[in-house]
JSON list of C-alpha atoms in Angstrom, two decimals:
[
{"chain": "Z", "resi": 1, "resn": "MET", "atom": "CA", "xyz": [87.99, -73.65, 108.87]},
{"chain": "Z", "resi": 2, "resn": "SER", "atom": "CA", "xyz": [89.12, -70.03, 108.63]},
{"chain": "Z", "resi": 3, "resn": "GLU", "atom": "CA", "xyz": [87.48, -67.34, 110.71]},
{"chain": "Z", "resi": 4, "resn": "ILE", "atom": "CA", "xyz": [86.35, -65.44, 107.60]},
{"chain": "Z", "resi": 5, "resn": "ARG", "atom": "CA", "xyz": [84.64, -68.52, 106.16]},
{"chain": "Z", "resi": 6, "resn": "ILE", "atom": "CA", "xyz": [82.85, -69.19, 109.45]},
{"chain": "Z", "resi": 7, "resn": "ALA", "atom": "CA", "xyz": [81.74, -65.57, 109.69]},
{"chain": "Z", "resi": 8, "resn": "ALA", "atom": "CA", "xyz": [80.64, -65.54, 106.03]},
{"chain": "Z", "resi": 9, "resn": "ARG", "atom": "CA", "xyz": [78.50, -68.65, 106.51]},
{"chain": "Z", "resi": 10, "resn": "TYR", "atom": "CA", "xyz": [76.76, -67.25, 109.58]},
{"chain": "Z", "resi": 11, "resn": "ALA", "atom": "CA", "xyz": [76.28, -63.90, 107.84]},
{"chain": "Z", "resi": 12, "resn": "LYS", "atom": "CA", "xyz": [74.81, -65.62, 104.79]},
{"chain": "Z", "resi": 13, "resn": "SER", "atom": "CA", "xyz": [72.37, -67.56, 106.97]},
{"chain": "Z", "resi": 14, "resn": "LEU", "atom": "CA", "xyz": [71.28, -64.39, 108.73]},
{"chain": "Z", "resi": 15, "resn": "MET", "atom": "CA", "xyz": [70.95, -62.57, 105.40]},
{"chain": "Z", "resi": 16, "resn": "GLU", "atom": "CA", "xyz": [68.78, -65.30, 103.88]},
{"chain": "Z", "resi": 17, "resn": "LEU", "atom": "CA", "xyz": [66.58, -65.46, 106.97]},
{"chain": "Z", "resi": 18, "resn": "ALA", "atom": "CA", "xyz": [66.21, -61.66, 107.08]},
{"chain": "Z", "resi": 19, "resn": "ILE", "atom": "CA", "xyz": [65.22, -61.58, 103.40]},
{"chain": "Z", "resi": 20, "resn": "GLU", "atom": "CA", "xyz": [62.73, -64.41, 103.94]},
{"chain": "Z", "resi": 21, "resn": "LYS", "atom": "CA", "xyz": [61.15, -62.63, 106.92]},
{"chain": "Z", "resi": 22, "resn": "GLY", "atom": "CA", "xyz": [61.17, -59.21, 105.22]},
{"chain": "Z", "resi": 23, "resn": "LEU", "atom": "CA", "xyz": [63.43, -57.75, 107.89]},
{"chain": "Z", "resi": 24, "resn": "LEU", "atom": "CA", "xyz": [66.58, -57.10, 105.87]},
{"chain": "Z", "resi": 25, "resn": "GLU", "atom": "CA", "xyz": [66.77, -53.35, 106.55]},
{"chain": "Z", "resi": 26, "resn": "GLN", "atom": "CA", "xyz": [66.25, -53.74, 110.31]},
{"chain": "Z", "resi": 27, "resn": "VAL", "atom": "CA", "xyz": [68.81, -56.54, 110.56]},
{"chain": "Z", "resi": 28, "resn": "ASN", "atom": "CA", "xyz": [71.27, -54.50, 108.48]},
{"chain": "Z", "resi": 29, "resn": "PHE", "atom": "CA", "xyz": [70.83, -51.58, 110.90]},
{"chain": "Z", "resi": 30, "resn": "ASP", "atom": "CA", "xyz": [71.42, -53.96, 113.83]},
{"chain": "Z", "resi": 31, "resn": "MET", "atom": "CA", "xyz": [74.57, -55.44, 112.27]},
{"chain": "Z", "resi": 32, "resn": "ARG", "atom": "CA", "xyz": [75.96, -51.96, 111.54]},
{"chain": "Z", "resi": 33, "resn": "THR", "atom": "CA", "xyz": [75.27, -51.00, 115.16]},
{"chain": "Z", "resi": 34, "resn": "LEU", "atom": "CA", "xyz": [76.98, -54.17, 116.39]},
{"chain": "Z", "resi": 35, "resn": "GLN", "atom": "CA", "xyz": [79.96, -53.46, 114.12]},
{"chain": "Z", "resi": 36, "resn": "ASN", "atom": "CA", "xyz": [80.28, -49.88, 115.45]},
{"chain": "Z", "resi": 37, "resn": "VAL", "atom": "CA", "xyz": [79.93, -50.94, 119.08]},
{"chain": "Z", "resi": 38, "resn": "CYS", "atom": "CA", "xyz": [82.61, -53.62, 118.65]},
{"chain": "Z", "resi": 39, "resn": "LYS", "atom": "CA", "xyz": [84.98, -51.15, 116.97]},
{"chain": "Z", "resi": 40, "resn": "GLN", "atom": "CA", "xyz": [84.51, -48.60, 119.75]},
{"chain": "Z", "resi": 41, "resn": "ASN", "atom": "CA", "xyz": [84.37, -50.97, 122.73]},
{"chain": "Z", "resi": 42, "resn": "HIS", "atom": "CA", "xyz": [87.29, -53.38, 122.93]},
{"chain": "Z", "resi": 43, "resn": "ASP", "atom": "CA", "xyz": [86.09, -54.59, 126.32]},
{"chain": "Z", "resi": 44, "resn": "LEU", "atom": "CA", "xyz": [83.01, -56.11, 124.71]},
{"chain": "Z", "resi": 45, "resn": "VAL", "atom": "CA", "xyz": [85.16, -57.86, 122.10]},
{"chain": "Z", "resi": 46, "resn": "ASN", "atom": "CA", "xyz": [87.41, -59.17, 124.88]},
{"chain": "Z", "resi": 47, "resn": "VAL", "atom": "CA", "xyz": [84.36, -60.53, 126.74]},
{"chain": "Z", "resi": 48, "resn": "LEU", "atom": "CA", "xyz": [83.19, -62.29, 123.57]},
{"chain": "Z", "resi": 49, "resn": "LYS", "atom": "CA", "xyz": [86.64, -63.82, 123.01]},
{"chain": "Z", "resi": 50, "resn": "SER", "atom": "CA", "xyz": [87.27, -64.81, 126.63]},
{"chain": "Z", "resi": 51, "resn": "PRO", "atom": "CA", "xyz": [87.34, -68.57, 127.25]},
{"chain": "Z", "resi": 52, "resn": "ILE", "atom": "CA", "xyz": [86.89, -67.94, 130.98]},
{"chain": "Z", "resi": 53, "resn": "ILE", "atom": "CA", "xyz": [83.49, -66.26, 130.75]},
{"chain": "Z", "resi": 54, "resn": "LYS", "atom": "CA", "xyz": [80.66, -68.75, 130.32]},
{"chain": "Z", "resi": 55, "resn": "SER", "atom": "CA", "xyz": [78.30, -68.61, 127.35]},
{"chain": "Z", "resi": 56, "resn": "ASP", "atom": "CA", "xyz": [75.23, -67.82, 129.44]},
{"chain": "Z", "resi": 57, "resn": "LYS", "atom": "CA", "xyz": [77.00, -64.75, 130.90]},
{"chain": "Z", "resi": 58, "resn": "LYS", "atom": "CA", "xyz": [77.99, -63.63, 127.39]},
{"chain": "Z", "resi": 59, "resn": "ALA", "atom": "CA", "xyz": [74.40, -64.09, 126.20]},
{"chain": "Z", "resi": 60, "resn": "SER", "atom": "CA", "xyz": [73.10, -61.98, 129.10]},
{"chain": "Z", "resi": 61, "resn": "VAL", "atom": "CA", "xyz": [75.69, -59.27, 128.38]},
{"chain": "Z", "resi": 62, "resn": "MET", "atom": "CA", "xyz": [74.61, -59.12, 124.73]},
{"chain": "Z", "resi": 63, "resn": "GLN", "atom": "CA", "xyz": [70.94, -59.09, 125.77]},
{"chain": "Z", "resi": 64, "resn": "GLY", "atom": "CA", "xyz": [71.64, -56.31, 128.26]},
{"chain": "Z", "resi": 65, "resn": "ILE", "atom": "CA", "xyz": [73.41, -54.16, 125.68]},
{"chain": "Z", "resi": 66, "resn": "PHE", "atom": "CA", "xyz": [71.21, -54.77, 122.65]},
{"chain": "Z", "resi": 67, "resn": "GLY", "atom": "CA", "xyz": [67.99, -56.24, 124.04]},
{"chain": "Z", "resi": 68, "resn": "ASN", "atom": "CA", "xyz": [65.89, -53.09, 123.78]},
{"chain": "Z", "resi": 69, "resn": "ALA", "atom": "CA", "xyz": [67.43, -51.82, 120.54]},
{"chain": "Z", "resi": 70, "resn": "PHE", "atom": "CA", "xyz": [67.69, -54.83, 118.22]},
{"chain": "Z", "resi": 71, "resn": "ASN", "atom": "CA", "xyz": [65.08, -56.66, 116.22]},
{"chain": "Z", "resi": 72, "resn": "LYS", "atom": "CA", "xyz": [63.95, -60.00, 117.71]},
{"chain": "Z", "resi": 73, "resn": "LEU", "atom": "CA", "xyz": [65.44, -61.89, 114.75]},
{"chain": "Z", "resi": 74, "resn": "THR", "atom": "CA", "xyz": [68.86, -60.32, 115.34]},
{"chain": "Z", "resi": 75, "resn": "LEU", "atom": "CA", "xyz": [68.69, -61.08, 119.06]},
{"chain": "Z", "resi": 76, "resn": "LEU", "atom": "CA", "xyz": [67.71, -64.69, 118.36]},
{"chain": "Z", "resi": 77, "resn": "PHE", "atom": "CA", "xyz": [70.58, -64.98, 115.90]},
{"chain": "Z", "resi": 78, "resn": "ILE", "atom": "CA", "xyz": [73.10, -63.59, 118.42]},
{"chain": "Z", "resi": 79, "resn": "ASP", "atom": "CA", "xyz": [71.77, -65.96, 121.08]},
{"chain": "Z", "resi": 80, "resn": "THR", "atom": "CA", "xyz": [72.15, -68.91, 118.67]},
{"chain": "Z", "resi": 81, "resn": "VAL", "atom": "CA", "xyz": [75.72, -67.91, 117.81]},
{"chain": "Z", "resi": 82, "resn": "VAL", "atom": "CA", "xyz": [76.57, -67.69, 121.52]},
{"chain": "Z", "resi": 83, "resn": "ARG", "atom": "CA", "xyz": [74.96, -71.06, 122.29]},
{"chain": "Z", "resi": 84, "resn": "LYS", "atom": "CA", "xyz": [77.04, -72.64, 119.50]},
{"chain": "Z", "resi": 85, "resn": "ARG", "atom": "CA", "xyz": [80.15, -71.13, 121.13]},
{"chain": "Z", "resi": 86, "resn": "ARG", "atom": "CA", "xyz": [80.93, -68.94, 118.10]},
{"chain": "Z", "resi": 87, "resn": "GLU", "atom": "CA", "xyz": [80.45, -65.61, 119.89]},
{"chain": "Z", "resi": 88, "resn": "MET", "atom": "CA", "xyz": [84.07, -64.61, 119.29]},
{"chain": "Z", "resi": 89, "resn": "PHE", "atom": "CA", "xyz": [83.16, -64.34, 115.60]},
{"chain": "Z", "resi": 90, "resn": "LEU", "atom": "CA", "xyz": [80.29, -61.85, 116.11]},
{"chain": "Z", "resi": 91, "resn": "PRO", "atom": "CA", "xyz": [82.36, -58.77, 115.08]},
{"chain": "Z", "resi": 92, "resn": "LEU", "atom": "CA", "xyz": [83.50, -60.62, 111.94]},
{"chain": "Z", "resi": 93, "resn": "ILE", "atom": "CA", "xyz": [79.96, -61.83, 111.26]},
{"chain": "Z", "resi": 94, "resn": "ALA", "atom": "CA", "xyz": [78.74, -58.23, 111.40]},
{"chain": "Z", "resi": 95, "resn": "ASP", "atom": "CA", "xyz": [81.47, -57.20, 108.93]},
{"chain": "Z", "resi": 96, "resn": "GLU", "atom": "CA", "xyz": [80.63, -60.05, 106.57]},
{"chain": "Z", "resi": 97, "resn": "PHE", "atom": "CA", "xyz": [76.89, -59.37, 106.82]},
{"chain": "Z", "resi": 98, "resn": "ILE", "atom": "CA", "xyz": [77.44, -55.74, 105.79]},
{"chain": "Z", "resi": 99, "resn": "LYS", "atom": "CA", "xyz": [79.60, -56.84, 102.84]},
{"chain": "Z", "resi": 100, "resn": "GLN", "atom": "CA", "xyz": [76.91, -59.29, 101.72]},
{"chain": "Z", "resi": 101, "resn": "TYR", "atom": "CA", "xyz": [74.17, -56.70, 102.22]},
{"chain": "Z", "resi": 102, "resn": "ASN", "atom": "CA", "xyz": [76.09, -54.20, 100.08]},
{"chain": "Z", "resi": 103, "resn": "ALA", "atom": "CA", "xyz": [76.69, -56.81, 97.35]},
{"chain": "Z", "resi": 104, "resn": "HIS", "atom": "CA", "xyz": [73.01, -57.81, 97.44]},
{"chain": "Z", "resi": 105, "resn": "ASN", "atom": "CA", "xyz": [71.96, -54.17, 96.99]},
{"chain": "Z", "resi": 106, "resn": "GLY", "atom": "CA", "xyz": [74.66, -53.20, 94.46]},
{"chain": "Z", "resi": 107, "resn": "ILE", "atom": "CA", "xyz": [76.39, -50.81, 96.85]},
{"chain": "Z", "resi": 108, "resn": "SER", "atom": "CA", "xyz": [80.12, -50.16, 96.52]},
{"chain": "Z", "resi": 109, "resn": "LEU", "atom": "CA", "xyz": [82.19, -48.98, 99.46]},
{"chain": "Z", "resi": 110, "resn": "ALA", "atom": "CA", "xyz": [84.37, -45.95, 98.70]},
{"chain": "Z", "resi": 111, "resn": "THR", "atom": "CA", "xyz": [86.91, -44.49, 101.09]},
{"chain": "Z", "resi": 112, "resn": "VAL", "atom": "CA", "xyz": [87.97, -40.92, 100.41]},
{"chain": "Z", "resi": 113, "resn": "THR", "atom": "CA", "xyz": [91.11, -39.60, 102.06]},
{"chain": "Z", "resi": 114, "resn": "SER", "atom": "CA", "xyz": [91.73, -35.86, 102.08]},
{"chain": "Z", "resi": 115, "resn": "ALA", "atom": "CA", "xyz": [94.23, -33.54, 103.73]},
{"chain": "Z", "resi": 116, "resn": "THR", "atom": "CA", "xyz": [91.46, -31.73, 105.63]},
{"chain": "Z", "resi": 117, "resn": "THR", "atom": "CA", "xyz": [87.93, -32.61, 106.68]},
{"chain": "Z", "resi": 118, "resn": "LEU", "atom": "CA", "xyz": [85.48, -32.53, 103.77]},
{"chain": "Z", "resi": 119, "resn": "THR", "atom": "CA", "xyz": [82.31, -30.48, 104.22]},
{"chain": "Z", "resi": 120, "resn": "ALA", "atom": "CA", "xyz": [78.94, -32.17, 103.72]},
{"chain": "Z", "resi": 121, "resn": "GLY", "atom": "CA", "xyz": [78.62, -30.47, 100.34]},
{"chain": "Z", "resi": 122, "resn": "MET", "atom": "CA", "xyz": [82.04, -31.70, 99.23]},
{"chain": "Z", "resi": 123, "resn": "GLN", "atom": "CA", "xyz": [81.21, -35.22, 100.38]},
{"chain": "Z", "resi": 124, "resn": "ALA", "atom": "CA", "xyz": [77.96, -35.12, 98.40]},
{"chain": "Z", "resi": 125, "resn": "SER", "atom": "CA", "xyz": [79.84, -33.92, 95.30]},
{"chain": "Z", "resi": 126, "resn": "VAL", "atom": "CA", "xyz": [82.47, -36.64, 95.61]},
{"chain": "Z", "resi": 127, "resn": "LYS", "atom": "CA", "xyz": [79.80, -39.28, 96.17]},
{"chain": "Z", "resi": 128, "resn": "GLU", "atom": "CA", "xyz": [77.84, -38.08, 93.14]},
{"chain": "Z", "resi": 129, "resn": "PHE", "atom": "CA", "xyz": [81.01, -38.11, 91.00]},
{"chain": "Z", "resi": 130, "resn": "ILE", "atom": "CA", "xyz": [81.93, -41.66, 92.09]},
{"chain": "Z", "resi": 131, "resn": "GLU", "atom": "CA", "xyz": [78.39, -42.92, 91.50]},
{"chain": "Z", "resi": 132, "resn": "LYS", "atom": "CA", "xyz": [78.38, -41.40, 88.02]},
{"chain": "Z", "resi": 133, "resn": "GLU", "atom": "CA", "xyz": [81.79, -42.88, 87.17]},
{"chain": "Z", "resi": 134, "resn": "THR", "atom": "CA", "xyz": [81.05, -46.38, 88.51]},
{"chain": "Z", "resi": 135, "resn": "ASN", "atom": "CA", "xyz": [77.34, -46.58, 87.65]},
{"chain": "Z", "resi": 136, "resn": "ALA", "atom": "CA", "xyz": [76.74, -47.96, 91.14]},
{"chain": "Z", "resi": 137, "resn": "ARG", "atom": "CA", "xyz": [75.37, -46.78, 94.45]},
{"chain": "Z", "resi": 138, "resn": "VAL", "atom": "CA", "xyz": [78.18, -45.77, 96.77]},
{"chain": "Z", "resi": 139, "resn": "GLU", "atom": "CA", "xyz": [78.55, -45.81, 100.53]},
{"chain": "Z", "resi": 140, "resn": "LEU", "atom": "CA", "xyz": [81.11, -43.11, 101.30]},
{"chain": "Z", "resi": 141, "resn": "LYS", "atom": "CA", "xyz": [83.57, -43.24, 104.17]},
{"chain": "Z", "resi": 142, "resn": "THR", "atom": "CA", "xyz": [85.93, -40.30, 104.73]},
{"chain": "Z", "resi": 143, "resn": "GLN", "atom": "CA", "xyz": [89.35, -40.10, 106.33]},
{"chain": "Z", "resi": 144, "resn": "VAL", "atom": "CA", "xyz": [91.74, -37.24, 106.99]},
{"chain": "Z", "resi": 145, "resn": "ASN", "atom": "CA", "xyz": [95.47, -37.60, 106.34]},
{"chain": "Z", "resi": 146, "resn": "PRO", "atom": "CA", "xyz": [97.44, -34.33, 106.27]},
{"chain": "Z", "resi": 147, "resn": "ASP", "atom": "CA", "xyz": [100.42, -36.16, 104.71]},
{"chain": "Z", "resi": 148, "resn": "ILE", "atom": "CA", "xyz": [98.74, -36.16, 101.29]},
{"chain": "Z", "resi": 149, "resn": "ILE", "atom": "CA", "xyz": [99.09, -32.33, 101.32]},
{"chain": "Z", "resi": 150, "resn": "GLY", "atom": "CA", "xyz": [96.06, -31.77, 99.06]},
{"chain": "Z", "resi": 151, "resn": "GLY", "atom": "CA", "xyz": [93.85, -33.49, 96.52]},
{"chain": "Z", "resi": 152, "resn": "LEU", "atom": "CA", "xyz": [92.08, -36.79, 97.19]},
{"chain": "Z", "resi": 153, "resn": "VAL", "atom": "CA", "xyz": [92.84, -40.47, 97.43]},
{"chain": "Z", "resi": 154, "resn": "ILE", "atom": "CA", "xyz": [89.79, -42.57, 96.56]},
{"chain": "Z", "resi": 155, "resn": "ARG", "atom": "CA", "xyz": [89.58, -46.31, 97.19]},
{"chain": "Z", "resi": 156, "resn": "ILE", "atom": "CA", "xyz": [86.60, -48.09, 95.66]},
{"chain": "Z", "resi": 157, "resn": "GLU", "atom": "CA", "xyz": [86.60, -51.73, 96.72]},
{"chain": "Z", "resi": 158, "resn": "ASP", "atom": "CA", "xyz": [90.04, -52.87, 95.43]},
{"chain": "Z", "resi": 159, "resn": "ASN", "atom": "CA", "xyz": [90.71, -49.91, 93.09]},
{"chain": "Z", "resi": 160, "resn": "LEU", "atom": "CA", "xyz": [92.81, -46.94, 94.13]},
{"chain": "Z", "resi": 161, "resn": "TYR", "atom": "CA", "xyz": [92.69, -43.50, 92.51]},
{"chain": "Z", "resi": 162, "resn": "ASP", "atom": "CA", "xyz": [95.40, -41.23, 93.88]},
{"chain": "Z", "resi": 163, "resn": "SER", "atom": "CA", "xyz": [95.19, -37.57, 92.84]},
{"chain": "Z", "resi": 164, "resn": "SER", "atom": "CA", "xyz": [97.00, -36.28, 95.90]},
{"chain": "Z", "resi": 165, "resn": "ILE", "atom": "CA", "xyz": [99.65, -33.60, 95.72]},
{"chain": "Z", "resi": 166, "resn": "ALA", "atom": "CA", "xyz": [102.02, -35.88, 97.65]},
{"chain": "Z", "resi": 167, "resn": "LYS", "atom": "CA", "xyz": [101.78, -38.52, 94.89]},
{"chain": "Z", "resi": 168, "resn": "LYS", "atom": "CA", "xyz": [102.34, -35.90, 92.18]},
{"chain": "Z", "resi": 169, "resn": "LEU", "atom": "CA", "xyz": [105.40, -34.59, 94.04]},
{"chain": "Z", "resi": 170, "resn": "ASN", "atom": "CA", "xyz": [106.80, -38.11, 94.40]},
{"chain": "Z", "resi": 171, "resn": "THR", "atom": "CA", "xyz": [106.25, -38.77, 90.70]},
{"chain": "Z", "resi": 172, "resn": "LEU", "atom": "CA", "xyz": [107.97, -35.51, 89.79]},
{"chain": "Z", "resi": 173, "resn": "LYS", "atom": "CA", "xyz": [110.86, -36.33, 92.13]},
{"chain": "Z", "resi": 174, "resn": "LYS", "atom": "CA", "xyz": [111.33, -39.76, 90.49]},
{"chain": "Z", "resi": 175, "resn": "GLU", "atom": "CA", "xyz": [111.30, -38.17, 87.04]},
{"chain": "Z", "resi": 176, "resn": "LEU", "atom": "CA", "xyz": [113.91, -35.60, 88.05]},
{"chain": "Z", "resi": 177, "resn": "ILE", "atom": "CA", "xyz": [116.16, -38.25, 89.59]},
{"chain": "Z", "resi": 178, "resn": "HIS", "atom": "CA", "xyz": [115.73, -40.51, 86.56]},
{"chain": "Z", "resi": 179, "resn": "ASN", "atom": "CA", "xyz": [116.59, -37.70, 84.11]},
{"chain": "Z", "resi": 180, "resn": "ASN", "atom": "CA", "xyz": [119.83, -36.75, 85.93]}
]
């Protein structure tokens, strides 16, 4: 079974249990925290993936890191995943949980790439524009890429809207080459 399918099944189970217990928002916060910690701390991911480190040690590491911060349901879930020897999938489970949470709440993920850092006001304007255009709630993620020169590149789920100056220059270049 593929890693994504395993992670999706565990995430779905956690999602259903969190909804049933009325703890969806707290568990979502915990999964986002786990996702961020795993992205920033490769040593933790290596510990989770290591076949040499025993499951009880991995469980105590997770308890030590998240024990005071996470909801009891999330901690019980993590402990269950570790006991079933699926701890290497925890970063993927967190990713899948967030995707399922967003789908459940009608939230689209939009990534905006700009040549320079967007101010808070600009981010709010872009978010408002995207929400109006898509008729959906949007979770905005920003990136900076000076290579686009100016303008914005917006990715909403699988759709790409490129209004960057670099793209316009490339298009103009192709037209000039084609016309000669």
